[in-house]
PDB file of C-alpha atoms in Angstrom:
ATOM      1  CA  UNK A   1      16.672  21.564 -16.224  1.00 46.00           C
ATOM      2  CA  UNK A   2      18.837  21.099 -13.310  1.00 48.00           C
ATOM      3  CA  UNK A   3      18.431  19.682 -10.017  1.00 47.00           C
ATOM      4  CA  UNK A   4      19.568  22.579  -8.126  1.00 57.00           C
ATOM      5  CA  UNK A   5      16.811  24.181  -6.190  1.00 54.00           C
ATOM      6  CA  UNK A   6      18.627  26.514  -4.056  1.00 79.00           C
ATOM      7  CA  UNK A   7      18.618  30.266  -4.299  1.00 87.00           C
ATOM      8  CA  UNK A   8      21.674  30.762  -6.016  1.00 89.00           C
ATOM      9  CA  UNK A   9      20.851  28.132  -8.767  1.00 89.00           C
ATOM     10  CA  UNK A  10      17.491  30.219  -9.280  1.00 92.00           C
ATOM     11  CA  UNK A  11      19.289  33.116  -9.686  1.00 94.00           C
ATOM     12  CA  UNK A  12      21.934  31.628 -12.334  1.00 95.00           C
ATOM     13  CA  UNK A  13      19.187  30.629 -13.939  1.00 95.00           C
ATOM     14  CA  UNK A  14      17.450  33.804 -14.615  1.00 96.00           C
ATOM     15  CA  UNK A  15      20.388  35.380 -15.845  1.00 97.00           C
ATOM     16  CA  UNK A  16      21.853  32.788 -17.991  1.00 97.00           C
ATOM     17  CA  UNK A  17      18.815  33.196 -19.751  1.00 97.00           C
ATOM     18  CA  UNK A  18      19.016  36.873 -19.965  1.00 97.00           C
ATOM     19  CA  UNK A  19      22.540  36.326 -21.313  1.00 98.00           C
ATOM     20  CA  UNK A  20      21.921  33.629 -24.116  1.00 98.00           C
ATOM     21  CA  UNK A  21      18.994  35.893 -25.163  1.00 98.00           C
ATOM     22  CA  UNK A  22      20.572  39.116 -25.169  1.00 98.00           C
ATOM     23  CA  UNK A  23      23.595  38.071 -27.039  1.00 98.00           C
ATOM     24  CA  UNK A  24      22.722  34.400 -28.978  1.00 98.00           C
ATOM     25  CA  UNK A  25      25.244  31.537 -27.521  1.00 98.00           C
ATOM     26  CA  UNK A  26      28.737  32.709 -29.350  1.00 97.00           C
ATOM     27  CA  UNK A  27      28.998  36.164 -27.688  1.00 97.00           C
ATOM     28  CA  UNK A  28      27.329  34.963 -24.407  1.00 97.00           C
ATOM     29  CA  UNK A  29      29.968  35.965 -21.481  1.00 96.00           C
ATOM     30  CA  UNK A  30      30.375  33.649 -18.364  1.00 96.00           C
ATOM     31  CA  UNK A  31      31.824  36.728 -16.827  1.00 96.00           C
ATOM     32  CA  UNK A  32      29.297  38.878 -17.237  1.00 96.00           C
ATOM     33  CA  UNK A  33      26.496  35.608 -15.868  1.00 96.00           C
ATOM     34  CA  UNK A  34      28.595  35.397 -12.956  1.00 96.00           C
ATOM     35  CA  UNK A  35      28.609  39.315 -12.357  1.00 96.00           C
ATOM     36  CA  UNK A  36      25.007  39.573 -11.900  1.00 95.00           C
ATOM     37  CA  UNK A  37      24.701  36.707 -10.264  1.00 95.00           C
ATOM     38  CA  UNK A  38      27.245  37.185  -7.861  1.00 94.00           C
ATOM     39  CA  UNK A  39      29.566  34.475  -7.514  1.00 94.00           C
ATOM     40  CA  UNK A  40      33.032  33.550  -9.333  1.00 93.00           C
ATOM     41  CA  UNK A  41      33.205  32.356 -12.735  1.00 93.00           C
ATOM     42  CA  UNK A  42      34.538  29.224 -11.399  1.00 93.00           C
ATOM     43  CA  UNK A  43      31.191  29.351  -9.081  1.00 90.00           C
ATOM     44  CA  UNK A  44      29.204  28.695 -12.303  1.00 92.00           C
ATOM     45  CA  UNK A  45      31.508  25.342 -12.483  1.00 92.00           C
ATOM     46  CA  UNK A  46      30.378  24.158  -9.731  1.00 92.00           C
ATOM     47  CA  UNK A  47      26.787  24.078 -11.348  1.00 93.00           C
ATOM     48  CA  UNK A  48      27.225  23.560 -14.678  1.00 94.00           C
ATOM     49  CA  UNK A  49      30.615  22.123 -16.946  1.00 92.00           C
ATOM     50  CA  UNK A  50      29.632  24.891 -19.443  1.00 93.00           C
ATOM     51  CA  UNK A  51      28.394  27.365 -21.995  1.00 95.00           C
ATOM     52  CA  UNK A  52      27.110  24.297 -23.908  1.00 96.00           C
ATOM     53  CA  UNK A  53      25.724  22.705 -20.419  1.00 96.00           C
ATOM     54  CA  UNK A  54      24.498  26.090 -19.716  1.00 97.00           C
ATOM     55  CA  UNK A  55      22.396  26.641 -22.769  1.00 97.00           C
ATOM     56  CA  UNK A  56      21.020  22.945 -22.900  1.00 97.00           C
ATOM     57  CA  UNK A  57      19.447  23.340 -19.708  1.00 96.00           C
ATOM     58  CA  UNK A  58      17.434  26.025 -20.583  1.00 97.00           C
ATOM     59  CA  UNK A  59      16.345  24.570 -24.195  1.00 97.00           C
ATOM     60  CA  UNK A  60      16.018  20.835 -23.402  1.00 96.00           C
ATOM     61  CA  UNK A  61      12.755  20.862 -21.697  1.00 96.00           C
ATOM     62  CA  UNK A  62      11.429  22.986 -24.861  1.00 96.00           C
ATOM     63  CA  UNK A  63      12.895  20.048 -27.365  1.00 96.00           C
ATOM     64  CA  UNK A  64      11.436  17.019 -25.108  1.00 95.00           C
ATOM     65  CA  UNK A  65       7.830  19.385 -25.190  1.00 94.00           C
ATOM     66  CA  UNK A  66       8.099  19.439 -28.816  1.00 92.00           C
ATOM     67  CA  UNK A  67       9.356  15.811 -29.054  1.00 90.00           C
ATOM     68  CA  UNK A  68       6.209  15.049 -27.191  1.00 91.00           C
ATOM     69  CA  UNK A  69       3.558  17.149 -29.510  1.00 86.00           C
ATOM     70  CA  UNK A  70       5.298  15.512 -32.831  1.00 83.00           C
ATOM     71  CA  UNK A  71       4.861  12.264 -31.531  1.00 83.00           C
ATOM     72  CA  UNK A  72       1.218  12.472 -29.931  1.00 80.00           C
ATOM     73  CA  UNK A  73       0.330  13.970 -33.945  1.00 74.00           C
ATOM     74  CA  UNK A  74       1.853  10.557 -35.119  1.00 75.00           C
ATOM     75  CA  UNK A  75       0.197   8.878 -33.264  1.00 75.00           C
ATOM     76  CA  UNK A  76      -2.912  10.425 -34.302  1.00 72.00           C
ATOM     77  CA  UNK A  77      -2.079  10.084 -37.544  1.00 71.00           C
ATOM     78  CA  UNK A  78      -1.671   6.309 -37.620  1.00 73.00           C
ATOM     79  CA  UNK A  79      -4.616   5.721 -35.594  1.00 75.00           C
ATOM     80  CA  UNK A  80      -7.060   7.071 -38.596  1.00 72.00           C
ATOM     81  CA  UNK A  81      -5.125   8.851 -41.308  1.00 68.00           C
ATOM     82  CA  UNK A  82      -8.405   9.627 -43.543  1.00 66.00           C
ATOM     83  CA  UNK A  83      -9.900  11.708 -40.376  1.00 66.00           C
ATOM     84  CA  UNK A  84      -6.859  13.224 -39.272  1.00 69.00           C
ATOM     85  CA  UNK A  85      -6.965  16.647 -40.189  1.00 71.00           C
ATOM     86  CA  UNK A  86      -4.130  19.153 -39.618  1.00 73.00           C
ATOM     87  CA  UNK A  87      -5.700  21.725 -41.312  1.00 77.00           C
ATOM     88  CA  UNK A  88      -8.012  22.752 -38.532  1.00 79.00           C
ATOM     89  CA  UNK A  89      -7.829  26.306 -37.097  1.00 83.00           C
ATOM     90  CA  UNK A  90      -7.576  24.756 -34.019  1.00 84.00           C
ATOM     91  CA  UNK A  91      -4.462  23.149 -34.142  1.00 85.00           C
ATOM     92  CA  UNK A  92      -2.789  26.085 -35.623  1.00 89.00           C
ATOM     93  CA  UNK A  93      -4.051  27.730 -32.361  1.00 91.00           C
ATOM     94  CA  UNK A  94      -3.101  25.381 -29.966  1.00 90.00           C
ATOM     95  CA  UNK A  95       0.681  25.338 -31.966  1.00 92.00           C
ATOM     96  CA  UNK A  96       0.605  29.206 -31.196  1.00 96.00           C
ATOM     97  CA  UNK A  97       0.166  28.824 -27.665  1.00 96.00           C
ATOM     98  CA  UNK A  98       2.665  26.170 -27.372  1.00 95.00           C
ATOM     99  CA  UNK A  99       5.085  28.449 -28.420  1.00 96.00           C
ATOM    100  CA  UNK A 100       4.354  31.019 -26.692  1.00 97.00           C
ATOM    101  CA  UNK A 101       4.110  28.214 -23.306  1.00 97.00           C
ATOM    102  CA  UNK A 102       8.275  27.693 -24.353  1.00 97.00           C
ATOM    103  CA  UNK A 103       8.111  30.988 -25.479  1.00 97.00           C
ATOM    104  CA  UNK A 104      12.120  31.753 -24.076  1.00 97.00           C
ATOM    105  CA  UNK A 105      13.487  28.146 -25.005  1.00 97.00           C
ATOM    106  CA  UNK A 106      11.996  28.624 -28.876  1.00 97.00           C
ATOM    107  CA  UNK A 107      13.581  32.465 -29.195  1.00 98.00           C
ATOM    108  CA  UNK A 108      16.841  30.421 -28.319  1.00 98.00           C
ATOM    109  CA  UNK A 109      16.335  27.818 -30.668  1.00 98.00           C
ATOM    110  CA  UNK A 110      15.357  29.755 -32.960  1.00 98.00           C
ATOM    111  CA  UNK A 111      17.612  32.741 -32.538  1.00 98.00           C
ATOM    112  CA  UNK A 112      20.161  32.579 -29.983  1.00 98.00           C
ATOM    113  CA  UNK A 113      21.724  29.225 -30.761  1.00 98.00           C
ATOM    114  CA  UNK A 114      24.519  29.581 -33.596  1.00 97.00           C
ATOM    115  CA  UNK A 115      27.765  28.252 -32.394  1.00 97.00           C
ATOM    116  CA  UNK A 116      25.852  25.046 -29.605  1.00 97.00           C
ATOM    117  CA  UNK A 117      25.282  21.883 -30.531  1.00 96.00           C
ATOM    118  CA  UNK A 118      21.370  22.922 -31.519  1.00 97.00           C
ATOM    119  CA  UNK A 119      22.462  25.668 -34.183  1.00 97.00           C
ATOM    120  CA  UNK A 120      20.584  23.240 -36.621  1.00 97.00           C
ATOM    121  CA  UNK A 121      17.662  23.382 -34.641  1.00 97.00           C
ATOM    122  CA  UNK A 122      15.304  24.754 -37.090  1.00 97.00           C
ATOM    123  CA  UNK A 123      16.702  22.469 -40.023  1.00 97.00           C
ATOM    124  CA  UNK A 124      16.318  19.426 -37.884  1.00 95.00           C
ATOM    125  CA  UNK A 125      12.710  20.735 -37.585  1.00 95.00           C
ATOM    126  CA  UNK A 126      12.242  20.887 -41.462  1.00 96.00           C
ATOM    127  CA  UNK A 127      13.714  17.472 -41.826  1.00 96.00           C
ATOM    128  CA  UNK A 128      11.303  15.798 -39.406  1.00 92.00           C
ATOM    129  CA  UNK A 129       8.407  17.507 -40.929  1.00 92.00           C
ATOM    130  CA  UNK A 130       9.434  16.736 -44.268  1.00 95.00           C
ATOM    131  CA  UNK A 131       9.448  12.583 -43.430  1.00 92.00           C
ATOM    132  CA  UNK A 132       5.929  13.541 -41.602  1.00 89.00           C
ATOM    133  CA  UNK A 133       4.570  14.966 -44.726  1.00 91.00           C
ATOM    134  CA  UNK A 134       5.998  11.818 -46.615  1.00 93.00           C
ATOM    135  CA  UNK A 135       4.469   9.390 -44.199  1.00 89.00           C
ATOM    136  CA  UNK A 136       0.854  11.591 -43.967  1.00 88.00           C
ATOM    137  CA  UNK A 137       0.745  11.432 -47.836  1.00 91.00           C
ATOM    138  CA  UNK A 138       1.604   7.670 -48.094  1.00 91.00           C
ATOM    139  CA  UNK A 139      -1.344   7.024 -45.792  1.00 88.00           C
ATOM    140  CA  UNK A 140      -3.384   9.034 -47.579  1.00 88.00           C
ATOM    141  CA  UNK A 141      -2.887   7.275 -50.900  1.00 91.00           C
ATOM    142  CA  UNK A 142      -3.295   4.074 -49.238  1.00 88.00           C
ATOM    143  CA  UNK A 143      -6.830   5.002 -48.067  1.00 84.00           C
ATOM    144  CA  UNK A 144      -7.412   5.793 -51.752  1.00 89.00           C
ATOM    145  CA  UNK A 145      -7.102   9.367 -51.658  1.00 89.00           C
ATOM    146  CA  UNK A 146      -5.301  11.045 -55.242  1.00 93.00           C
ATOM    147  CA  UNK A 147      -2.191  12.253 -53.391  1.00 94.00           C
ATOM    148  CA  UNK A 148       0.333  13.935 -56.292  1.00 95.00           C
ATOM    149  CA  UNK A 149       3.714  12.425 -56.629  1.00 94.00           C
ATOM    150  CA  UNK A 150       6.329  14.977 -55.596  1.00 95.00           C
ATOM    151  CA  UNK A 151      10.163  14.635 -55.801  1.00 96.00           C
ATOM    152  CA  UNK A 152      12.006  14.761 -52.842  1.00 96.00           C
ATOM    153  CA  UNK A 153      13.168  18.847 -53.082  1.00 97.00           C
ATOM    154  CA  UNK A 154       9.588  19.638 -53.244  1.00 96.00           C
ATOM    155  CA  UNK A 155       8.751  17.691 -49.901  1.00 96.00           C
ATOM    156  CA  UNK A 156      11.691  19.985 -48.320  1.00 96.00           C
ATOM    157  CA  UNK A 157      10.628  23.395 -50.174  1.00 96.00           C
ATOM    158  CA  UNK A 158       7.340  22.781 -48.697  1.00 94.00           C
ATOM    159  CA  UNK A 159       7.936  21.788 -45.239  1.00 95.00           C
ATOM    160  CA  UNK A 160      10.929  24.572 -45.226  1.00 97.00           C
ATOM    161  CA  UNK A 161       8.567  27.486 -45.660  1.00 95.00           C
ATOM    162  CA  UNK A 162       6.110  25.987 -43.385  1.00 95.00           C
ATOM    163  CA  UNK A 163       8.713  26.077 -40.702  1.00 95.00           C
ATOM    164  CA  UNK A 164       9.705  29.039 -41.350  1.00 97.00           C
ATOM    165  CA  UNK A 165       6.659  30.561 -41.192  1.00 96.00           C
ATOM    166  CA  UNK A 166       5.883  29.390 -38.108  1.00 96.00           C
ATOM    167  CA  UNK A 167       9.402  30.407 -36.511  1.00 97.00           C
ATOM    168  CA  UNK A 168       8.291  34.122 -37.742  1.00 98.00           C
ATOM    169  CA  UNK A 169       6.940  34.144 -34.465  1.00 98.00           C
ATOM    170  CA  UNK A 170       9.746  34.058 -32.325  1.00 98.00           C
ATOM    171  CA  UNK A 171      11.932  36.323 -34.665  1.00 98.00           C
ATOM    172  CA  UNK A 172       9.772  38.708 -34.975  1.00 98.00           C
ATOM    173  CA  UNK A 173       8.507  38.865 -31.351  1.00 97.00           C
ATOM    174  CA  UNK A 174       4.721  38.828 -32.159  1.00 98.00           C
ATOM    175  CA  UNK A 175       2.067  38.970 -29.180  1.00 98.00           C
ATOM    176  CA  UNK A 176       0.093  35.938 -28.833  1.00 97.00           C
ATOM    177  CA  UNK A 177      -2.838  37.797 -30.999  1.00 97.00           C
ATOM    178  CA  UNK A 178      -0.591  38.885 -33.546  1.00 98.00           C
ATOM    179  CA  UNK A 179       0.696  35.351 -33.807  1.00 98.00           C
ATOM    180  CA  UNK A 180      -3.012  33.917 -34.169  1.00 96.00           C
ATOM    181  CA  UNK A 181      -3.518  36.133 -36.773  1.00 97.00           C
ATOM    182  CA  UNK A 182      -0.393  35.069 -38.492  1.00 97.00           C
ATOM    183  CA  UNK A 183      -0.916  31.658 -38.452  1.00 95.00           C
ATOM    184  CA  UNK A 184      -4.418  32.471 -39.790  1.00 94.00           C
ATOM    185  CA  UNK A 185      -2.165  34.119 -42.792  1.00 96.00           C
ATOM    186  CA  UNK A 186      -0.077  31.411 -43.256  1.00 95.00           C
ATOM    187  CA  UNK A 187      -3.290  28.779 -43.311  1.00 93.00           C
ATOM    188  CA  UNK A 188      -4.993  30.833 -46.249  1.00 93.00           C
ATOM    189  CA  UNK A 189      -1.388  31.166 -48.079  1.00 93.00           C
ATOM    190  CA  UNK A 190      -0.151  27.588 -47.821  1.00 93.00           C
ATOM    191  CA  UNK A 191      -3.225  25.173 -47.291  1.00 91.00           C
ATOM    192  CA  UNK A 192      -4.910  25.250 -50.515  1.00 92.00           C
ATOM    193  CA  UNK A 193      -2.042  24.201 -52.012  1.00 93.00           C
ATOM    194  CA  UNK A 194      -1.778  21.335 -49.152  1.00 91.00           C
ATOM    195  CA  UNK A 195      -4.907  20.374 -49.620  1.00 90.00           C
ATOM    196  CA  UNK A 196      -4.704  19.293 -53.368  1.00 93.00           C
ATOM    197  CA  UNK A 197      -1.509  17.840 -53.455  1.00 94.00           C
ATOM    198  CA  UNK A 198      -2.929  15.682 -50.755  1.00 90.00           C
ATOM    199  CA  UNK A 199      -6.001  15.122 -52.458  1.00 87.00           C
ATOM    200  CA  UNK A 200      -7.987  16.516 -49.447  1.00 82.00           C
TER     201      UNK A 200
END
């Protein structure tokens, strides 16, 4: 996020962020941020060299956040891989209200970012689950478990409509309870299936 703490930096804050999420990062006007907040378009230079600047300020904390949870489950992971257990309804909980704590940074992500740098946000996403689904499995087998051999499209169809399910959140603009209930949806549609291709 940026350093400036004054008034007028709060304020181009706020509606920078109404902009990007009223109309997604290609039709985003820096007229129309400058308007409400009451400066010169060249004003908004003086804070930030951009749209693209722009945007990234209000979706990097979100990515370092997720960054963060990704890599603390890793490390999990390779700390005891036959206890680790991401099937819990806990965790699907807790990933529920981490969205909705980066609730604004995920709807631009997710739905406000074609044309930036991050319009492959949610691909990205599937990729890096996909190799974390690899590595989970190959950790499994090693601890003996009967983890079935799948090709490397079937890794990605998985771990694409996993994502995708979760992102349902954010495009559909479900409450926090309607989003706890979804996720409880998505564990009784999708974890069975989990569960015996990783031998579990």
């Amino acid at each position: 996020m940026p350093k400036d703490k004054s008034a007028t930096g709060a304020r181009i804050l706020v509606c920078m962020r109404e902009e990007f999420l009223a109309h997604g990062y290609e039709k985003a006007s820096l007229n129309r941020i400058a308007d409400k907040v009451g400066i010169t378009t060249a004003g908004l230079y003086k804070h930030y060299h951009g749209k693209e600047d722009m945007f990234a300020a209000l979706v990097q904390d979100t990515i370092d956040a997720l960054d963060a949870l990704n890599a603390d489950g890793m490390g999990q992971l390779a700390e005891d891989p036959s206890a680790y257990d991401p099937f819990r309804e806990d965790w699907s909980r807790a990933l529920v209200d981490f969205i909705f704590d980066h609730y604004d940074g995920a709807k631009l992500l997710i739905c406000c970012s074609h044309g930036s740098r991050f319009e492959s946000f949610e691909e990205d996403m599937i990729e890096q689950e996909t190799k974390s689904n690899q590595q989970y499995a190959e950790l499994l087998a090693s601890c003996g478990r009967p983890v079935k051999q799948l090709t490397e499209m079937q890794w990605h169809l998985l771990s694409t409509e996993y994502i995708h399910l979760v992102f349902e959140i954010v495009r559909h603009d479900l409450t926090r309870e309607e989003a706890y209930r979804h996720m409880a949806f998505v564990r009784a549609l999708l974890y069975p299936g989990w569960r015996e291709i990783l031998g579990l």
